[in-house]
Coordinates of C-alpha atoms and ligand atoms in Angstrom, one line a residue:
X1 CA 34.1 11.9 -9.6
X2 CA 30.4 12.4 -10.7
X3 CA 28.8 14.7 -7.7
X4 CA 25.0 13.1 -7.8
X5 CA 22.7 14.6 -4.8
X6 CA 24.1 13.4 -1.7
X7 CA 25.0 9.8 -3.0
X8 CA 28.8 10.3 -3.8
X9 CA 29.9 7.8 -7.3
X10 CA 33.1 6.9 -8.8
X11 CA 32.7 7.4 -12.6
X12 CA 31.3 3.4 -12.9
X13 CA 28.7 4.4 -10.6
X14 CA 30.0 2.6 -7.9
X15 CA 29.0 4.3 -4.3
X16 CA 32.5 5.2 -1.9
X17 CA 32.8 5.3 1.4
X18 CA 30.7 2.1 1.9
X19 CA 30.9 -0.1 4.7
X20 CA 30.9 -2.8 2.3
X21 CA 30.9 -3.0 -1.3
X22 CA 31.7 -5.5 -4.4
X23 CA 34.2 -5.0 -7.4
X24 CA 33.2 -3.9 -10.6
X25 CA 30.6 -5.7 -12.8
X26 CA 29.9 -4.9 -16.4
X27 CA 26.6 -3.1 -15.7
X28 CA 28.1 -0.9 -13.5
X29 CA 30.5 0.2 -16.4
X30 CA 27.9 3.2 -17.6
X31 CA 30.4 6.3 -18.3
X32 CA 27.2 8.9 -17.5
X33 CA 25.1 8.6 -14.6
X34 CA 21.5 9.3 -15.8
X35 CA 18.2 9.7 -14.2
X36 CA 15.9 6.7 -14.5
X37 CA 13.0 7.7 -16.6
X38 CA 9.5 8.4 -14.4
X39 CA 6.5 6.4 -13.9
X40 CA 4.0 7.4 -17.2
X41 CA 1.1 8.7 -15.7
X42 CA -2.4 7.3 -15.2
X43 CA -4.6 7.6 -17.5
X44 CA -7.4 6.2 -15.4
X45 CA -10.2 8.5 -15.3
X46 CA -12.4 8.6 -11.6
X47 CA -15.7 8.6 -14.1
X48 CA -14.9 5.3 -15.7
X49 CA -14.1 3.6 -12.7
X50 CA -17.5 4.8 -11.5
X51 CA -18.8 3.9 -15.0
X52 CA -18.0 0.4 -14.5
X53 CA -19.1 0.0 -11.1
X54 CA -22.9 1.1 -11.6
X55 CA -23.1 -1.0 -14.4
X56 CA -21.9 -4.2 -12.0
X57 CA -24.3 -3.1 -9.1
X58 CA -27.3 -2.3 -11.6
X59 CA -27.2 -5.6 -13.4
X60 CA -27.1 -7.5 -10.4
X61 CA -29.6 -5.7 -8.6
X62 CA -31.8 -5.7 -11.8
X63 CA -31.4 -9.3 -11.7
X64 CA -32.5 -9.6 -8.0
X65 CA -35.3 -7.2 -8.7
X66 CA -36.6 -9.6 -11.7
X67 CA -36.6 -12.6 -9.9
X68 CA -39.1 -10.9 -7.2
X69 CA -36.3 -9.7 -4.5
X70 CA -38.0 -6.5 -3.8
X71 CA -41.2 -7.9 -3.4
X72 CA -40.0 -10.6 -0.8
X73 CA -38.1 -7.9 0.9
X74 CA -41.5 -5.8 1.4
X75 CA -43.9 -8.9 2.0
X76 CA -43.0 -8.5 5.7
X77 CA -42.3 -12.0 8.2
X78 CA -40.5 -15.2 6.5
X79 CA -40.3 -13.0 3.1
X80 CA -38.7 -9.5 4.5
X81 CA -36.1 -12.2 6.3
X82 CA -35.2 -14.2 3.2
X83 CA -34.9 -10.5 1.0
X84 CA -32.7 -9.0 3.6
X85 CA -30.6 -12.4 3.0
X86 CA -30.7 -12.3 -0.3
X87 CA -29.6 -8.8 -0.7
X88 CA -27.2 -9.1 1.9
X89 CA -25.4 -12.5 0.0
X90 CA -25.4 -10.2 -3.9
X91 CA -23.8 -7.4 -1.7
X92 CA -21.5 -9.2 0.4
X93 CA -20.1 -11.1 -2.7
X94 CA -19.8 -8.3 -4.5
X95 CA -18.1 -6.3 -1.9
X96 CA -15.7 -9.0 -1.6
X97 CA -14.5 -9.7 -5.0
X98 CA -14.1 -6.0 -5.2
X99 CA -11.8 -6.4 -2.4
X100 CA -9.9 -8.6 -3.3
X101 CA -9.0 -7.0 -7.0
X102 CA -8.1 -4.4 -4.9
X103 CA -5.9 -5.9 -2.6
X104 CA -4.0 -7.2 -5.7
X105 CA -2.5 -3.6 -6.8
X106 CA -3.7 -4.1 -10.6
X107 CA -0.9 -1.7 -12.4
X108 CA -3.7 0.5 -13.4
X109 CA -5.3 1.2 -10.3
X110 CA -2.3 1.3 -8.0
X111 CA -0.6 4.1 -10.5
X112 CA -3.9 6.2 -10.0
X113 CA -4.6 5.8 -6.1
X114 CA -1.4 4.5 -5.0
X115 CA -1.0 1.7 -2.6
X116 CA -2.4 3.7 0.4
X117 CA -5.3 4.3 -1.3
X118 CA -6.1 1.3 -1.9
X119 CA -5.5 -0.5 1.0
X120 CA -8.0 2.4 2.2
X121 CA -10.7 1.4 0.2
X122 CA -10.2 -2.6 0.6
X123 CA -10.3 -1.9 4.3
X124 CA -14.1 -0.2 3.7
X125 CA -14.8 -3.3 0.8
X126 CA -13.7 -5.6 4.1
X127 CA -15.6 -4.3 6.5
X128 CA -19.2 -3.8 4.2
X129 CA -18.2 -7.8 3.4
X130 CA -18.0 -9.1 6.8
X131 CA -21.2 -7.1 8.3
X132 CA -23.2 -8.6 5.2
X133 CA -21.8 -11.8 5.3
X134 CA -23.3 -11.6 8.8
X135 CA -26.3 -10.6 8.1
X136 CA -26.9 -12.8 5.6
X137 CA -25.9 -15.9 7.2
X138 CA -28.4 -14.8 10.5
X139 CA -31.4 -13.6 7.9
X140 CA -31.3 -16.6 5.5
X141 CA -31.2 -19.4 8.0
X142 CA -33.2 -17.8 10.2
X143 CA -35.9 -17.9 7.2
X144 CA -35.3 -21.2 6.1
X145 CA -35.9 -22.5 9.5
X146 CA -38.9 -20.2 10.1
X147 CA -40.2 -21.5 6.5
X148 CA -40.3 -25.6 7.5
X149 CA -41.9 -24.2 11.4
X150 CA -38.4 -24.5 13.1
X151 CA -36.0 -21.9 14.3
X152 CA -32.6 -21.1 13.9
X153 CA -31.0 -24.1 15.0
X154 CA -33.0 -26.2 12.9
X155 CA -32.7 -24.1 10.0
X156 CA -29.3 -24.3 10.2
X157 CA -28.9 -28.4 10.9
X158 CA -31.2 -29.0 8.0
X159 CA -28.9 -26.5 5.4
X160 CA -25.4 -28.2 7.1
X161 CA -26.8 -31.7 6.3
X162 CA -29.1 -31.5 3.2
X163 CA -27.8 -28.2 1.2
X164 CA -24.7 -29.0 -1.4
X165 CA -21.9 -26.4 -0.4
X166 CA -23.5 -25.6 2.8
X167 CA -20.9 -26.8 5.1
X168 CA -17.9 -24.6 2.5
X169 CA -20.2 -21.6 2.8
X170 CA -20.2 -21.8 7.0
X171 CA -16.5 -22.2 6.9
X172 CA -16.1 -19.1 4.2
X173 CA -18.3 -17.2 6.9
X174 CA -15.7 -18.6 9.8
X175 CA -12.7 -17.3 8.0
X176 CA -14.2 -13.8 6.8
X177 CA -15.1 -13.1 10.9
X178 CA -11.3 -14.4 11.6
X179 CA -10.3 -12.1 8.8
X180 CA -12.4 -9.4 10.1
X181 CA -11.2 -9.5 13.5
X182 CA -7.5 -9.8 12.7
X183 CA -7.6 -6.7 10.9
X184 CA -8.8 -4.7 13.3
X185 CA -6.7 -2.2 14.4
X186 CA -6.4 -3.3 18.3
X187 CA -6.1 -6.7 17.4
X188 CA -4.0 -6.0 14.0
X189 CA -1.1 -4.3 16.4
X190 CA -0.4 -7.4 18.5
X191 CA 0.2 -10.0 15.4
X192 CA 3.1 -9.8 14.0
X193 CA 3.1 -8.3 10.4
X194 CA 3.8 -12.2 9.0
X195 CA 1.4 -13.9 10.6
X196 CA -1.1 -11.5 9.7
X197 CA -0.4 -11.8 5.9
X198 CA -0.6 -15.5 5.8
X199 CA -3.8 -15.2 7.8
X200 CA -5.4 -12.6 5.3
X201 CA -4.2 -15.1 2.5
X202 CA -7.0 -17.3 3.4
X203 CA -9.8 -14.7 2.0
X204 CA -9.4 -15.5 -1.5
X205 CA -9.9 -19.4 0.0
X206 CA -13.4 -17.8 1.6
X207 CA -14.2 -16.1 -1.5
X208 CA -14.1 -19.5 -3.5
X209 CA -15.6 -21.5 -0.7
X210 CA -18.8 -19.1 -0.5
X211 CA -19.0 -19.2 -4.5
X212 CA -20.7 -22.9 -4.8
X213 CA -23.8 -22.4 -2.4
X214 CA -24.1 -18.9 -4.2
X215 CA -24.9 -20.9 -7.3
X216 CA -27.2 -23.8 -6.1
X217 CA -29.1 -22.1 -3.6
X218 CA -29.3 -18.4 -4.5
X219 CA -32.6 -17.8 -6.1
X220 CA -31.4 -15.9 -8.7
X221 CA -29.1 -18.1 -10.1
X222 CA -30.3 -21.1 -9.5
X223 CA -32.8 -21.1 -12.0
X224 CA -31.9 -18.3 -14.6
X225 CA -29.5 -18.9 -17.4
X226 CA -28.2 -15.4 -18.0
X227 CA -28.0 -14.8 -14.0
X228 CA -26.0 -18.2 -13.7
X229 CA -23.6 -16.8 -16.4
X230 CA -23.6 -13.1 -15.2
X231 CA -22.5 -14.2 -11.9
X232 CA -19.8 -16.8 -13.1
X233 CA -18.5 -13.9 -15.7
X234 CA -17.7 -11.5 -12.4
X235 CA -16.2 -14.3 -10.6
X236 CA -13.9 -15.3 -13.5
X237 CA -12.9 -12.1 -14.5
X238 CA -12.1 -11.0 -10.9
X239 CA -9.7 -14.0 -10.8
X240 CA -8.2 -13.1 -14.2
X241 CA -7.7 -9.4 -12.5
X242 CA -6.0 -10.8 -9.5
X243 CA -4.2 -13.6 -11.5
X244 CA -2.6 -10.7 -14.4
X245 CA -1.6 -8.1 -11.4
X246 CA -0.2 -10.8 -8.9
X247 CA 1.8 -13.1 -11.6
X248 CA 2.4 -10.4 -13.6
X249 CA 4.4 -8.6 -10.3
X250 CA 6.1 -11.3 -9.5
X251 CA 7.1 -12.0 -13.2
X252 CA 8.5 -8.6 -13.6
X253 CA 10.4 -8.7 -10.6
X254 CA 12.1 -12.1 -10.9
X255 CA 12.8 -10.9 -14.5
X256 CA 14.9 -8.3 -13.6
X257 CA 18.4 -8.8 -11.9
X258 CA 19.2 -6.6 -8.9
X259 CA 22.0 -7.1 -6.0
X260 CA 23.2 -5.8 -2.9
X261 CA 26.4 -3.3 -4.0
X262 CA 26.8 -2.0 -0.6
X263 CA 25.9 -1.1 2.9
X264 CA 26.2 2.0 4.7
X265 CA 25.4 3.3 8.1
X266 CA 23.8 7.1 8.3
X267 CA 22.5 7.1 11.8
X268 CA 21.5 5.8 15.1
X269 CA 19.9 2.6 14.1
X270 CA 19.9 3.7 10.3
X271 CA 21.4 2.5 7.0
X272 CA 21.1 2.6 3.4
X273 CA 21.2 -0.4 1.1
X274 CA 22.4 0.1 -2.5
X275 CA 21.3 -1.8 -5.0
X276 CA 22.1 -1.7 -8.8
X277 CA 22.2 -4.7 -11.8
X278 CA 21.3 -5.1 -15.1
X279 CA 17.6 -4.4 -14.0
X280 CA 17.8 -1.0 -13.7
X281 CA 17.6 -0.6 -17.6
X282 CA 14.0 -1.9 -17.4
X283 CA 12.6 0.8 -14.8
X284 CA 10.6 3.6 -14.4
X285 CA 10.4 5.2 -10.8
X286 CA 10.4 8.6 -9.2
X287 CA 11.7 9.4 -5.9
X288 CA 9.1 8.6 -3.3
X289 CA 7.8 5.5 -4.5
X290 CA 8.9 2.2 -2.8
X291 CA 9.6 -1.7 -3.7
X292 CA 9.0 -5.0 -2.2
X293 CA 12.4 -5.9 -1.5
X294 CA 12.7 -9.3 -1.2
X295 CA 16.5 -10.8 -0.7
X296 CA 17.2 -14.4 -2.4
X297 CA 18.8 -15.8 0.3
X298 CA 18.0 -19.3 2.2
X299 CA 16.9 -17.4 5.4
X300 CA 14.7 -14.3 4.0
X301 CA 13.4 -15.0 0.5
X302 CA 9.6 -16.1 1.9
X303 CA 9.3 -12.1 3.2
X304 CA 9.5 -9.3 1.1
X305 CA 9.5 -5.7 3.0
X306 CA 8.4 -2.1 1.8
X307 CA 11.6 0.3 0.9
X308 CA 10.8 4.0 0.0
X309 CA 13.7 4.7 -2.4
X310 CA 15.9 7.7 -0.5
X311 CA 17.6 9.2 -3.1
X312 CA 16.7 10.1 -6.9
X313 CA 16.8 6.3 -8.7
X314 CA 20.0 6.9 -11.3
X315 CA 21.5 4.6 -14.2
X316 CA 24.2 4.0 -10.9
X317 CA 21.5 2.7 -9.0
X318 CA 18.7 2.9 -6.5
X319 CA 19.2 3.7 -2.5
X320 CA 16.9 2.4 0.3
X321 CA 17.3 4.1 3.8
X322 CA 16.4 1.5 6.3
X323 CA 15.7 1.6 10.0
X324 CA 16.6 -1.2 12.4
X325 CA 13.0 -1.6 13.5
X326 CA 12.6 -5.5 14.2
X327 CA 14.8 -8.4 13.4
X328 CA 13.7 -8.5 9.5
X329 CA 15.0 -4.9 8.8
X330 CA 17.8 -5.6 10.7
X331 CA 18.7 -8.5 8.6
X332 CA 18.2 -6.7 5.2
X333 CA 21.4 -4.0 6.7
X334 CA 23.1 -7.2 7.3
X335 CA 23.2 -8.3 3.4
X336 CA 26.7 -9.1 2.3
X337 CA 27.4 -7.2 -1.2
X338 CA 26.6 -9.4 -4.6
X339 CA 23.0 -11.1 -2.7
X340 CA 20.6 -11.1 -5.3
X341 CA 18.0 -8.8 -4.6
X342 CA 14.1 -9.4 -6.1
X343 CA 12.7 -5.9 -6.1
X344 CA 8.5 -5.9 -6.8
X345 CA 7.6 -2.2 -7.6
X346 CA 7.6 0.9 -7.9
X347 CA 4.5 1.1 -6.2
X348 CA 3.3 4.9 -4.3
X349 CA 1.9 7.8 -5.8
X350 CA 4.0 9.9 -3.2
X351 CA 6.1 12.4 -5.7
X352 CA 6.8 15.5 -6.6
X353 CA 4.6 15.7 -9.8
X354 CA 1.6 16.0 -7.4
X355 CA 2.3 19.2 -6.1
X356 CA 2.2 20.2 -10.7
X357 CA 5.0 22.7 -9.6
X358 CA 3.7 24.1 -6.6
X359 CA 5.9 25.5 -3.3
X360 CA 6.1 22.7 -1.4
X361 CA 6.2 21.6 2.4
X362 CA 7.6 18.6 3.1
X363 CA 7.6 16.8 7.0
X364 CA 9.5 13.9 7.5
X365 CA 9.5 12.2 11.0
X366 CA 12.3 9.3 11.9
X367 CA 12.7 6.9 8.7
X368 CA 10.1 9.2 7.2
X369 CA 13.6 10.6 5.8
X370 CA 13.5 8.5 3.0
X371 CA 10.9 9.5 0.8
X372 CA 11.0 13.0 1.5
X373 CA 14.8 12.6 1.1
X374 CA 14.1 11.6 -2.6
X375 CA 11.4 13.5 -3.2
X376 CA 13.4 16.6 -2.2
X377 CA 15.7 15.7 -4.6
X378 CA 12.4 15.9 -7.6
X379 CA 11.8 19.7 -6.5
X380 CA 12.8 22.5 -8.7
X381 CA 14.2 25.8 -6.9
X382 CA 11.1 27.6 -7.8
X383 CA 9.0 25.2 -5.4
X384 CA 11.3 26.8 -2.7
X385 CA 11.0 23.7 -0.4
X386 CA 10.3 23.9 3.6
X387 CA 11.9 20.5 4.7
X388 CA 11.0 20.0 8.4
X389 CA 12.7 16.6 10.2
X390 CA 11.6 15.8 13.3
X391 CA 13.9 13.2 15.5
X392 CA 14.1 12.1 18.7
X393 CA 17.9 13.2 18.9
X394 CA 20.5 14.7 16.3
X395 CA 22.0 11.2 16.2
X396 CA 19.0 9.5 14.1
X397 CA 18.6 12.4 11.8
X398 CA 20.4 10.7 8.6
X399 CA 21.9 12.1 5.3
X400 CA 21.7 15.5 7.4
X401 CA 24.5 16.9 5.0
X402 CA 22.7 16.2 1.6
X403 CA 19.2 17.6 3.1
X404 CA 20.9 21.0 3.7
X405 CA 22.5 20.9 0.6
X406 CA 19.8 20.4 -1.3
X407 CA 17.6 22.5 0.3
X408 CA 20.6 26.1 -0.2
X409 CA 20.6 24.6 -3.6
X410 CA 16.7 25.3 -4.0
X411 CA 16.7 28.7 -1.7
X412 CA 14.5 26.4 0.8
X413 CA 14.8 26.1 4.6
X414 CA 15.6 23.0 7.1
X415 CA 14.2 22.5 9.9
X416 CA 14.9 20.1 12.6
X417 CA 13.0 19.4 15.4
X418 CA 15.5 17.0 17.5
X419 CA 14.6 15.9 21.1
X420 CA 12.1 14.4 23.3
X421 CA 8.9 14.8 22.6
X422 CA 7.9 17.0 25.7
X423 CA 10.2 19.5 24.4
X424 CA 7.7 19.9 21.6
X425 CA 4.4 20.0 23.2
X426 CA 4.7 24.3 23.9
X427 CA 4.5 25.4 21.6
X428 CA 3.4 22.7 19.6
X429 CA 5.1 22.9 15.9
X430 CA 2.1 22.0 14.5
X431 CA -0.3 23.9 16.1
X432 CA -2.3 26.0 12.9
X433 CA -1.0 29.0 14.2
X434 CA 2.9 28.2 14.7
X435 CA 3.0 26.6 11.4
X436 CA 1.4 30.1 9.6
X437 CA 4.0 32.0 11.3
X438 CA 6.7 29.6 10.2
X439 CA 5.6 29.7 6.4
X440 CA 3.6 32.8 6.3
X441 CA 2.4 31.3 2.0
X442 CA 1.1 28.3 3.7
X443 CA -1.9 28.3 1.8
X444 CA -0.4 28.5 -1.6
X445 CA 2.0 24.9 -1.0
X446 CA 1.2 21.3 -1.2
X447 CA 2.6 19.1 2.3
X448 CA 4.4 15.5 1.9
X449 CA 4.4 14.4 5.2
X450 CA 5.9 10.8 6.4
X451 CA 6.7 9.1 9.3
X452 CA 4.8 7.5 12.2
X453 CA 1.2 8.1 12.3
X454 CA 0.8 10.0 15.6
X455 CA 3.2 12.4 13.9
X456 CA 1.6 12.5 10.2
X457 CA -2.1 12.9 12.2
X458 CA -0.8 15.7 14.2
X459 CA 0.6 16.8 11.1
X460 CA -2.1 17.0 8.9
X461 CA -4.8 18.4 11.2
X462 CA -2.2 21.2 11.9
X463 CA -2.3 21.9 8.0
X464 CA -5.6 21.7 7.0
X465 CA -6.2 24.1 10.1
X466 CA -3.9 26.3 9.1
X467 CA -5.8 26.2 5.8
X468 CA -4.3 24.0 3.3
X469 CA -6.8 22.3 0.8
X470 CA -7.4 18.4 2.1
X471 CA -6.4 17.9 -1.4
X472 CA -2.9 19.5 -1.2
X473 CA -1.8 17.1 1.7
X474 CA -0.3 14.1 0.4
X475 CA 1.0 11.5 2.8
X476 CA 2.8 8.2 2.6
X477 CA 2.3 5.5 5.4
X478 CA 4.8 2.7 6.9
X479 CA 2.6 0.2 7.8
X480 CA -0.9 -1.8 7.1
Ligands
FAD1 C1 5.1 2.4 1.7 C2 6.0 1.8 2.5 C3 6.8 2.2 2.5 C4 8.2 2.3 3.7 N1 9.5 2.8 3.5 C5 10.0 2.7 4.6 C6 11.8 3.2 4.2 O1 11.9 3.6 3.4 N2 12.9 2.8 5.1 C7 12.3 2.3 6.7 O2 13.2 1.9 7.3 N3 11.0 1.4 6.3 C8 9.8 1.7 5.7 N4 9.0 1.1 5.6 C9 8.6 0.6 7.0 C10 9.1 -1.0 6.6 O3 8.7 -1.8 5.3 C11 8.9 -2.1 7.6 O4 9.5 -1.1 9.3 C12 9.6 -2.9 7.8 O5 9.0 -4.0 6.8 C13 9.6 -3.8 9.4 O6 9.6 -5.0 9.3 P1 10.6 -5.6 10.5 O7 10.1 -7.0 10.5 O8 11.8 -5.5 10.5 O9 9.8 -5.2 12.2 P2 8.4 -5.9 12.6 O10 8.9 -5.8 14.3 O11 8.6 -7.3 12.2 O12 7.4 -4.8 12.1 C14 6.8 -3.8 12.3 C15 5.7 -3.1 11.8 O13 6.3 -2.9 10.6 C16 5.2 -2.9 9.7 N5 5.7 -4.2 8.2 C17 6.3 -5.5 8.6 N6 6.7 -6.3 7.9 C18 5.7 -5.6 6.6 C19 5.8 -5.6 5.1 N7 6.1 -6.7 4.7 N8 4.8 -5.0 4.6 C20 4.1 -4.1 4.9 N9 4.5 -3.8 6.2 C21 5.0 -4.3 6.9 C22 4.4 -3.6 9.8 O14 3.3 -2.6 10.1 C23 4.8 -4.1 11.6 O15 4.1 -4.0 12.5 C24 7.5 1.3 5.0 C25 6.5 0.3 5.0 C26 5.8 1.2 3.7 C27 4.3 0.4 3.7

């Protein structure tokens, strides 16, 4: 037997004591279990990105200025309306293109900022797009109507009836507004994830529909060949970046073969999916990263769910620890051994190397234990990990024995806070004074937190107030 922190493995790398498992396959005849290599560090520098974005903004605004946009803006009356319309239109288009690139998660960006970071930036790009699209639509239509002695309504009627691509542009505006509303947190929480996702895909259509009227009506592009090609090139480059990112991920994931090896029960409502296959040979992955997991079955092939690896990835396989939150996560834990899986990823930067070898505090809430458990395995004894796990009851704590063993092996400490929320209001375990008393060298540590949003924000606020620098606090969000 090879004992591999937490997963009990036979010499063939097959997990033991699982609920269901399959007979031995050739790819699991690896005699020695080795750690899979970690992803290469990103070489992207913030300065490179800033330089590219500044260049795009400077050329676009330069062309606008050269075409008299600034004079129009300062002219007053209809001229000012037109100037605002032009400027907001340009900003809206640039923000929409940037937002699409961010959400397609190109590897060179994802490795640097992680999905969390890209989604947060995408959200801001989305807000700017919706606000400026609306501003553009209102001011330009108003100016169009006023220029012919009419109102905003006559302006709209005239544009729709007589100008090419204006119907498409109006549909694009409506789609942008629907997208913006569907991402508004209060509405988002009421919409099933899959509905929200497919609505969000129409963002690509909205950008395409808006493109035509920019070239036919846009003051900057209709008459200037250089401006025309600059603008077209921006759209083409964006399309290439998106296709490269999405198709690249898809082809890579389809070309790697993975199978369910076994499913095990870990705690109330929580189970583990053990995965192996020849695809492991080409994988670089660190503890704390996640994959979009898709089961190649008749009913489930169309949906992928993000799950973090919950043990250090080895040549023996990967393990995902999954909470049965909704129907789909429960279905994943019902998969039969031998089922083909398509794993897209790995993604994420919630990895131990972000601490640069400094001591760490690892905080997990509920199934947030999955990436925290894998991260702990990547910590060295010098990092003296303090692990805090918050669960509603002991029965919901997965991998307890593994945690105890790993913490002890690294000279760290494990605190389990089990019980209903009201037990932990006084004293609040994440109040700055409690944290400082608990962990005297807190300010020198890096903090990793993963759990429900309310727990994450309580921990992050408490840690900041207790003196942990913001750059030393890392978190993984289990939602969008
Ligand atoms: C980066 C990341 C890592 C994660 N790691 C784990 C893990 O290791 N273990 C675990 O149990 N859970 C993990 N999750 C959460 C897990 O993906 C969701 O619990 C699961 O997708 C719920 O699906 P459901 O249909 O069963 O539940 P539902 O009730 O349909 O969904 C519940 C919530 O889960 C989120 N969700 C659902 N589907 C997706 C999706 N395809 N992509 C993104 N979010 C989705 C939505 O916010 C939704 O509101 C992770 C999530 C993210 C974003």
